[in-house]
Amino acid sequence: MPSHLSADRPPAQPPGRGTVDALITQARRLKGEVDAVRREAEGDGSDPQGRWERALCDLALHQLSDLDEHLAQLRDGPPPVPVAPDAVTAAKAPPAAPAGAPHGSLLSRVGSAEWNLLTDEAGWSGELYQILGRDPAAPALTLDELPSLVFDEDRPRLTAMVTDCLVDAKPVDGEFRIVRPDGAVRTVHMMGEPVLDTDGGTASMWAVLRDVSELRRSQSAVRETRDSLHHHQHLAQTERRLAVELQEAVLPWRGSLRLPRRGGPALDLAAHYLPASSGPLIGGDWYDALELPGGDTLLSVGDLTGHGPGATSAMAMLLGALRGMAMTGTGPGRLMGWLNQLLDATVQPALGSAVCCRYRPATRTLVWAQAGHPAPLLFRSGTGRALDAPEGVLLGATSGAAYGQAEETLDVGDLLLLYTHQLVPRQWESPRSSEAGSGGGRAAVNRLLDLAPRFGEARGAQDCVRAVVEEFGTAGREDDACVLVARVTS
C-alpha cells in the first residue's frame, strides 16, 4: 500500500514463514499430481473428451503455478514500489525486478502503479513496464494516456472503472486488452482502490496489474473443448435416436411368431435384440423370419461392422436384398454369394457376417449356409450341439467368394438357436476362445449349450429367448447382439 497511509494504520505483519512454506509445498505437490493426470489424458487429439480433460489440466496447472509464485512472493515480501506523492518523480526510474526472478515468472507478470491526481504524475513498478512492453527509461503513462495502449472496444470499460474509483471511491476490478509496441496482444487484470487525503477526497489511485493472458487462453481452451464435447454428445444422441428409429422400422417383428401361419407343421419362433451395455450407438445386427412361397420359412441373423445410422441403413439394405432374393427360391449358399457381391459393390466398404437357413416343414429339412458366422445350435432331448458349418468367408471380404450349404433333418421338439457375435460377452470367454472356429468362441458356445436343461423345461420359443436374456442380457457387452429361437412343432 502507499507509504503515506502508514501514519493512519500500523504496517501489516507478514504471515508466518513456516505456514507459507507449507502451503508452497502443498501447491507444488498438487502441480505434480495434476501434471501426472495431464500425461495420462494424452492420446488421440481427435477425441473431444480427451481434449477437454487436457485443457482442464492445463488450466489447473496455470492456476497452481500462479499460486506457487504468489505464495513465494508473499513469503519473500513485495518488490519495491513507488508510493508517496513526493516520491513520484523519483519513481520514474523504475526499480529492477528482484534478483533471481526467472524470466516469465509471476514477478514479471504482476506490477503495481499509483496515479497522483494532485500532480497528474504516475509511478510504475518495473514489472508493470515489462507487462505493458514499455521502455523502463520512459516516463510512466498518466491515467489520461493509459487508454492509448488499450483495445478500442475495451477503452469504455477501463474509463468506467477509473471514473468509478476516482469519483465514487469504488474499488477497481476488471480486465482489458492491450497492444504492446511489438504488436503482442495481452490481457491485463487490474485491481485497485482510491487513496484518500485527510479531507476524505481522492488524492490518488493505487492498483496492481496482472498479465492473465495465458490463464485466459487456458480458460478459452476449456470452454472450446467443453462446447465441442457437448456438440459431439448431442450428435451422438441424435445418431443413436435415428439408428434406433431406423432399426425399429427394419426389424420385421418382435416377441413370438408362428410360421407358416396357416395350419400344418410349423416353427414356433421368438427373437430379441440386445443393445450394447456401453457406447452410445446402435450396431448393424439383425434377425429375420420370413414365410416363403410354398410354405418354406427363411431364418437369418447377421451383423455388419460399424455403428450408427450408416451401419443400420446398410443392414436394412442387406436384409431387404436377402428377403427379395429368397422369394425367388434361391438356396442359402447362393444367397450368401449374392449378398457378398452386393456388399463388395457398395460405395462405403463394410464387412458382415450372416447365417441363412431355409426350413421345409413337409420334410422337416433345414438347409443352411454361413458367412463367417457362428453356426446354429441344435438342442434335442436335453442336450445341445453346434451344427457342422459349411465353408463361407465374411461378406465383403473377397470378391467372387463361394459359399457351401449344409443340410440337417430336424425332429419334432427340436430347437434351433441362431445368434450374433457378442451375445456372450468376451470377458466370459477363455483365452482359447479362438478354438470355436467360424466366428464363435468355444467358451461362448459352451455357455449357450449349458442352457439345454432350461430349454427342455420351456413351454415355447419365447421362454427360451427369455432364458437367454436373463443369462446374458444384463452383462457388460461391448457390442450389440441378436438371438433367434425356432422350435419345431408337430
XYZ file of C-alpha atoms in Angstrom, residues 45-481:
437
model
C -6.099 -35.473 -30.462
C -9.421 -36.034 -32.245
C -11.147 -37.255 -29.075
C -13.309 -34.393 -27.677
C -13.388 -35.937 -24.201
C -9.590 -36.199 -24.127
C -9.108 -32.646 -25.401
C -11.462 -31.335 -22.717
C -9.635 -33.245 -19.969
C -6.242 -31.993 -21.153
C -7.483 -28.408 -21.348
C -8.796 -28.587 -17.786
C -5.450 -29.956 -16.615
C -3.596 -27.165 -18.420
C -5.818 -24.589 -16.758
C -5.277 -26.161 -13.342
C -1.502 -26.152 -13.901
C -1.598 -22.449 -14.799
C -3.579 -21.698 -11.667
C -1.306 -23.784 -9.433
C 1.836 -22.261 -10.952
C 0.479 -18.799 -10.222
C -0.492 -19.872 -6.707
C 3.003 -21.243 -6.107
C 4.657 -17.998 -7.150
C 2.074 -15.839 -5.354
C 2.951 -17.656 -2.152
C 6.675 -17.226 -2.845
C 6.101 -13.505 -3.317
C 4.123 -13.420 -0.078
C 6.931 -15.205 1.761
C 9.734 -13.071 0.299
C 7.912 -9.772 0.639
C 6.780 -7.314 -2.040
C 9.211 -5.739 -4.501
C 9.864 -2.012 -4.029
C 7.105 0.160 -5.461
C 6.782 3.956 -5.719
C 4.222 5.051 -3.177
C 4.424 8.536 -1.687
C 3.213 11.554 -3.686
C 6.522 13.337 -3.064
C 8.381 10.346 -4.467
C 6.528 10.142 -7.777
C 9.197 11.950 -9.733
C 11.908 9.672 -8.409
C 9.777 6.676 -9.277
C 10.031 7.460 -12.974
C 13.186 5.381 -12.944
C 11.542 2.053 -12.020
C 13.215 -0.388 -9.680
C 14.693 -3.509 -11.190
C 12.973 -6.835 -10.776
C 14.148 -8.752 -7.718
C 17.333 -10.706 -8.212
C 16.814 -14.298 -9.204
C 13.307 -13.779 -10.596
C 13.044 -16.212 -13.526
C 12.080 -14.978 -16.959
C 8.320 -15.320 -17.443
C 7.673 -15.913 -13.745
C 4.841 -14.374 -11.766
C 7.114 -11.480 -10.718
C 7.410 -10.423 -14.341
C 3.627 -10.609 -14.801
C 2.383 -8.668 -11.754
C 3.129 -4.984 -11.405
C 1.859 -2.014 -9.436
C 1.211 1.649 -10.124
C -0.009 4.807 -8.456
C -1.508 7.794 -10.235
C -1.422 11.077 -8.300
C -4.404 13.322 -9.015
C -2.804 16.410 -7.478
C 0.341 16.387 -9.635
C -1.040 14.326 -12.551
C 2.019 12.141 -12.344
C 2.365 8.377 -12.262
C 4.725 5.861 -10.740
C 5.085 2.311 -12.035
C 6.941 -0.690 -10.729
C 9.490 -2.304 -13.002
C 7.220 -5.301 -13.549
C 4.474 -3.086 -14.967
C 6.861 -1.794 -17.616
C 7.509 -5.413 -18.604
C 3.802 -6.252 -18.741
C 2.965 -3.287 -20.957
C 6.116 -3.649 -23.047
C 7.280 -0.121 -22.266
C 10.851 1.153 -22.134
C 11.839 1.327 -18.430
C 13.583 4.639 -19.160
C 10.361 6.210 -20.463
C 8.017 8.095 -18.119
C 5.022 6.210 -16.765
C 1.767 6.938 -18.549
C -0.820 9.058 -16.807
C -4.408 7.945 -16.419
C -5.291 10.075 -19.448
C -2.559 8.403 -21.502
C -3.145 4.817 -20.363
C -6.125 4.214 -22.716
C -3.819 4.693 -25.717
C -2.488 1.162 -25.082
C -5.943 -0.404 -24.798
C -8.089 -2.021 -27.475
C -10.713 0.391 -28.786
C -13.621 -1.807 -27.650
C -12.107 -2.177 -24.154
C -11.474 1.542 -23.536
C -15.009 2.284 -22.260
C -14.579 -0.456 -19.655
C -11.279 0.991 -18.435
C -12.699 4.528 -18.384
C -15.717 3.404 -16.359
C -13.540 1.590 -13.799
C -11.234 4.589 -13.334
C -14.154 7.045 -13.127
C -15.968 4.954 -10.509
C -12.777 4.794 -8.476
C -11.900 8.495 -8.639
C -15.423 9.936 -8.381
C -17.276 7.407 -6.221
C -14.277 5.868 -4.400
C -15.196 2.386 -5.657
C -12.572 -0.380 -5.850
C -11.212 -1.224 -9.299
C -11.564 -4.817 -10.501
C -11.677 -5.598 -14.181
C -9.824 -6.678 -17.317
C -8.872 -5.121 -20.611
C -6.644 -5.983 -23.554
C -3.561 -4.028 -24.509
C -1.377 -3.967 -27.602
C 2.320 -3.861 -26.792
C 4.734 -1.933 -29.043
C 5.900 -5.250 -30.533
C 2.309 -5.980 -31.626
C 1.657 -8.651 -28.991
C -1.839 -8.621 -27.515
C -2.039 -9.223 -23.772
C -4.936 -9.415 -21.343
C -4.419 -7.403 -18.153
C -6.392 -7.708 -14.924
C -6.358 -4.556 -12.787
C -7.329 -4.376 -9.128
C -7.040 -1.104 -7.237
C -8.521 1.358 -4.822
C -8.604 5.098 -4.210
C -6.109 6.691 -1.819
C -7.906 9.326 0.251
C -6.435 12.516 1.651
C -7.110 13.840 5.166
C -10.313 15.548 3.956
C -11.718 12.309 2.568
C -11.137 13.297 -1.042
C -9.386 11.086 -3.569
C -5.722 12.012 -3.765
C -4.502 9.160 -5.964
C -5.370 5.755 -7.304
C -3.264 2.720 -6.483
C -3.543 -0.500 -8.494
C -1.994 -3.901 -9.088
C -1.981 -5.061 -12.717
C -1.514 -8.683 -13.689
C -0.878 -10.273 -17.076
C -3.517 -13.035 -17.286
C -3.134 -13.788 -20.991
C -2.027 -17.412 -20.574
C -4.678 -18.063 -17.956
C -7.422 -16.700 -20.197
C -6.127 -18.747 -23.130
C -6.334 -21.871 -20.990
C -9.862 -20.975 -19.888
C -10.822 -20.351 -23.501
C -9.427 -23.756 -24.457
C -11.516 -25.343 -21.700
C -14.655 -23.588 -22.949
C -13.996 -24.537 -26.565
C -13.279 -28.179 -25.784
C -16.265 -28.355 -23.422
C -18.514 -26.915 -26.133
C -17.010 -29.338 -28.639
C -17.648 -32.224 -26.255
C -21.250 -31.125 -25.736
C -21.650 -30.841 -29.512
C -20.299 -34.357 -30.055
C -22.512 -35.705 -27.282
C -25.539 -34.084 -28.896
C -24.581 -35.565 -32.278
C -24.104 -38.979 -30.684
C -27.522 -38.770 -29.022
C -29.109 -37.713 -32.307
C -27.366 -40.517 -34.206
C -28.464 -43.057 -31.625
C -32.064 -41.880 -31.828
C -32.027 -42.096 -35.628
C -30.387 -45.524 -35.541
C -32.936 -46.822 -33.027
C -35.851 -45.493 -35.078
C -34.437 -46.997 -38.273
C -33.749 -50.312 -36.606
C -37.252 -50.471 -35.142
C -38.645 -49.817 -38.601
C -36.471 -52.500 -40.225
C -36.549 -55.431 -37.798
C -39.549 -57.395 -39.004
C -41.205 -58.480 -35.761
C -40.839 -58.714 -32.029
C -41.996 -61.219 -29.477
C -43.210 -64.556 -30.830
C -44.303 -65.770 -34.253
C -45.591 -68.979 -35.880
C -44.668 -69.827 -39.484
C -46.244 -70.835 -41.740
C -49.282 -69.055 -40.480
C -51.870 -71.419 -41.969
C -52.014 -74.937 -40.460
C -49.676 -77.887 -40.829
C -46.230 -78.417 -39.267
C -44.731 -75.115 -38.225
C -41.937 -73.342 -36.403
C -42.574 -71.622 -33.088
C -40.343 -68.520 -33.307
C -39.104 -65.864 -30.914
C -36.313 -63.295 -31.151
C -34.726 -60.497 -29.177
C -32.300 -57.656 -29.811
C -29.784 -56.901 -27.009
C -28.142 -53.459 -27.147
C -24.566 -52.854 -26.040
C -24.098 -52.166 -22.333
C -21.696 -49.309 -23.110
C -21.376 -46.943 -26.036
C -23.981 -44.593 -27.448
C -24.606 -46.104 -30.893
C -26.685 -48.928 -32.346
C -24.904 -51.543 -34.436
C -25.844 -53.434 -37.580
C -27.184 -56.662 -36.027
C -30.391 -58.176 -37.370
C -32.652 -61.199 -37.141
C -35.418 -62.257 -39.531
C -38.024 -64.914 -40.181
C -39.966 -64.875 -43.454
C -42.631 -67.178 -44.878
C -41.674 -68.081 -48.463
C -43.903 -69.165 -51.349
C -44.805 -72.832 -50.964
C -44.742 -72.749 -47.152
C -40.966 -72.799 -46.524
C -39.512 -70.477 -43.858
C -36.397 -68.333 -44.186
C -34.423 -67.749 -40.976
C -31.444 -65.407 -40.784
C -29.296 -63.480 -38.369
C -26.360 -61.249 -39.207
C -24.077 -58.427 -38.209
C -22.439 -55.584 -40.145
C -19.365 -53.719 -38.961
C -19.861 -50.174 -37.725
C -22.408 -48.333 -35.627
C -24.970 -45.611 -36.033
C -27.360 -44.712 -38.854
C -24.839 -45.704 -41.532
C -24.496 -49.269 -40.268
C -28.226 -49.540 -39.607
C -29.149 -48.332 -43.102
C -26.626 -50.768 -44.646
C -28.160 -53.537 -42.567
C -31.608 -52.547 -43.850
C -30.336 -52.711 -47.446
C -28.783 -56.142 -46.908
C -31.861 -57.530 -45.152
C -34.150 -56.191 -47.864
C -31.993 -57.750 -50.564
C -31.910 -61.079 -48.725
C -35.680 -61.155 -48.441
C -36.206 -60.239 -52.067
C -33.775 -62.810 -53.428
C -35.107 -65.541 -51.117
C -38.603 -65.081 -52.555
C -37.253 -66.346 -55.898
C -36.496 -69.743 -54.394
C -32.730 -69.246 -54.303
C -30.873 -71.543 -51.891
C -28.956 -70.231 -48.844
C -25.482 -70.777 -50.377
C -26.315 -68.773 -53.498
C -27.968 -66.096 -51.328
C -24.722 -65.638 -49.384
C -22.797 -65.262 -52.639
C -25.142 -62.578 -53.916
C -25.050 -60.706 -50.621
C -21.250 -60.797 -50.787
C -21.334 -59.248 -54.265
C -23.785 -56.599 -53.083
C -21.670 -55.637 -50.102
C -18.493 -55.665 -52.188
C -20.069 -53.202 -54.643
C -21.271 -50.648 -52.095
C -19.752 -47.164 -52.084
C -18.672 -47.470 -48.460
C -16.959 -50.861 -47.990
C -18.040 -52.884 -44.990
C -17.734 -56.393 -43.650
C -20.557 -58.549 -42.427
C -21.295 -61.990 -41.089
C -24.533 -63.902 -41.504
C -26.222 -67.274 -41.280
C -29.172 -68.108 -43.516
C -31.478 -71.148 -43.141
C -34.331 -72.474 -45.307
C -36.679 -74.803 -43.471
C -39.049 -77.165 -45.353
C -41.819 -78.161 -42.927
C -43.075 -81.009 -45.103
C -39.820 -82.954 -44.649
C -38.530 -81.056 -41.579
C -35.340 -80.370 -43.532
C -33.052 -77.455 -42.743
C -30.693 -76.217 -45.479
C -28.296 -73.520 -44.338
C -25.189 -71.512 -45.173
C -22.961 -69.138 -43.238
C -20.575 -66.265 -43.931
C -18.006 -66.043 -41.132
C -20.742 -66.514 -38.561
C -21.336 -68.763 -35.523
C -23.102 -71.952 -36.528
C -26.677 -72.546 -35.322
C -27.008 -74.595 -32.140
C -29.344 -77.598 -32.183
C -30.953 -78.722 -28.910
C -32.560 -82.162 -28.773
C -33.642 -84.341 -25.849
C -31.999 -82.161 -23.206
C -28.608 -81.739 -24.893
C -27.213 -79.380 -27.498
C -24.530 -79.189 -30.153
C -23.277 -76.801 -32.805
C -24.068 -77.791 -36.382
C -21.109 -78.573 -38.625
C -20.554 -75.401 -40.629
C -20.065 -75.338 -44.406
C -17.373 -73.109 -45.900
C -18.049 -69.377 -46.036
C -15.946 -66.256 -45.561
C -17.118 -62.894 -44.232
C -19.383 -60.899 -46.510
C -17.421 -58.202 -48.318
C -14.053 -59.824 -47.543
C -13.282 -61.046 -51.062
C -14.870 -60.774 -54.485
C -16.403 -63.871 -56.057
C -16.390 -65.946 -52.859
C -18.257 -69.266 -52.958
C -20.457 -70.427 -50.079
C -21.263 -74.030 -49.241
C -24.509 -75.456 -47.919
C -25.262 -77.975 -45.196
C -28.436 -79.967 -44.552
C -29.940 -81.210 -41.305
C -33.111 -83.209 -40.665
C -34.982 -81.996 -37.597
C -37.348 -83.817 -35.247
C -40.498 -82.558 -33.592
C -39.486 -80.732 -30.433
C -36.019 -79.814 -31.736
C -34.898 -76.305 -31.015
C -32.568 -74.137 -33.123
C -30.715 -71.156 -31.630
C -29.252 -68.581 -34.035
C -27.258 -65.678 -32.604
C -24.777 -62.957 -33.478
C -21.346 -62.242 -32.079
C -21.134 -60.754 -28.597
C -24.279 -62.465 -27.335
C -21.892 -63.947 -24.769
C -19.599 -61.089 -23.620
C -15.902 -61.579 -24.327
C -14.863 -61.390 -20.689
C -16.755 -64.651 -20.173
C -14.713 -66.431 -22.836
C -11.461 -68.248 -22.172
C -8.120 -67.302 -23.776
C -8.613 -70.312 -26.064
C -11.889 -68.958 -27.448
C -10.495 -68.983 -30.991
C -10.834 -72.780 -30.971
C -14.501 -72.486 -31.885
C -13.825 -71.545 -35.497
C -16.332 -69.974 -37.857
C -16.846 -66.852 -35.800
C -17.634 -68.040 -32.293
C -15.532 -68.771 -29.195
C -15.636 -72.292 -27.813
C -16.379 -70.934 -24.352
C -19.263 -68.858 -25.723
C -20.746 -71.907 -27.424
C -20.420 -73.934 -24.237
C -22.153 -71.212 -22.197
C -25.093 -71.357 -24.596
C -25.161 -75.172 -24.678
C -25.340 -75.137 -20.876
C -28.847 -73.702 -21.250
C -30.132 -77.041 -22.611
C -31.868 -78.081 -19.330
C -33.720 -74.766 -19.148
C -34.745 -75.053 -22.801
C -36.080 -78.551 -22.112
C -38.386 -77.162 -19.420
C -39.538 -74.207 -21.544
C -43.095 -74.092 -22.837
C -42.155 -72.413 -26.093
C -39.604 -70.400 -28.055
C -40.446 -67.230 -26.156
C -39.476 -68.869 -22.845
C -36.181 -69.960 -24.378
C -35.385 -66.427 -25.523
C -36.299 -65.158 -22.073
C -33.810 -67.619 -20.561
C -31.049 -66.337 -22.874
C -31.805 -62.719 -22.000
C -31.865 -63.500 -18.273
C -28.474 -65.198 -18.588
C -26.682 -62.681 -20.824
C -28.886 -59.614 -21.196
C -27.536 -57.628 -18.234
C -23.855 -58.467 -18.650
C -21.224 -55.990 -19.841
C -21.440 -56.293 -23.634
C -19.099 -54.352 -25.904
C -21.394 -54.641 -28.917
C -24.990 -55.314 -29.864
C -26.300 -58.853 -30.308
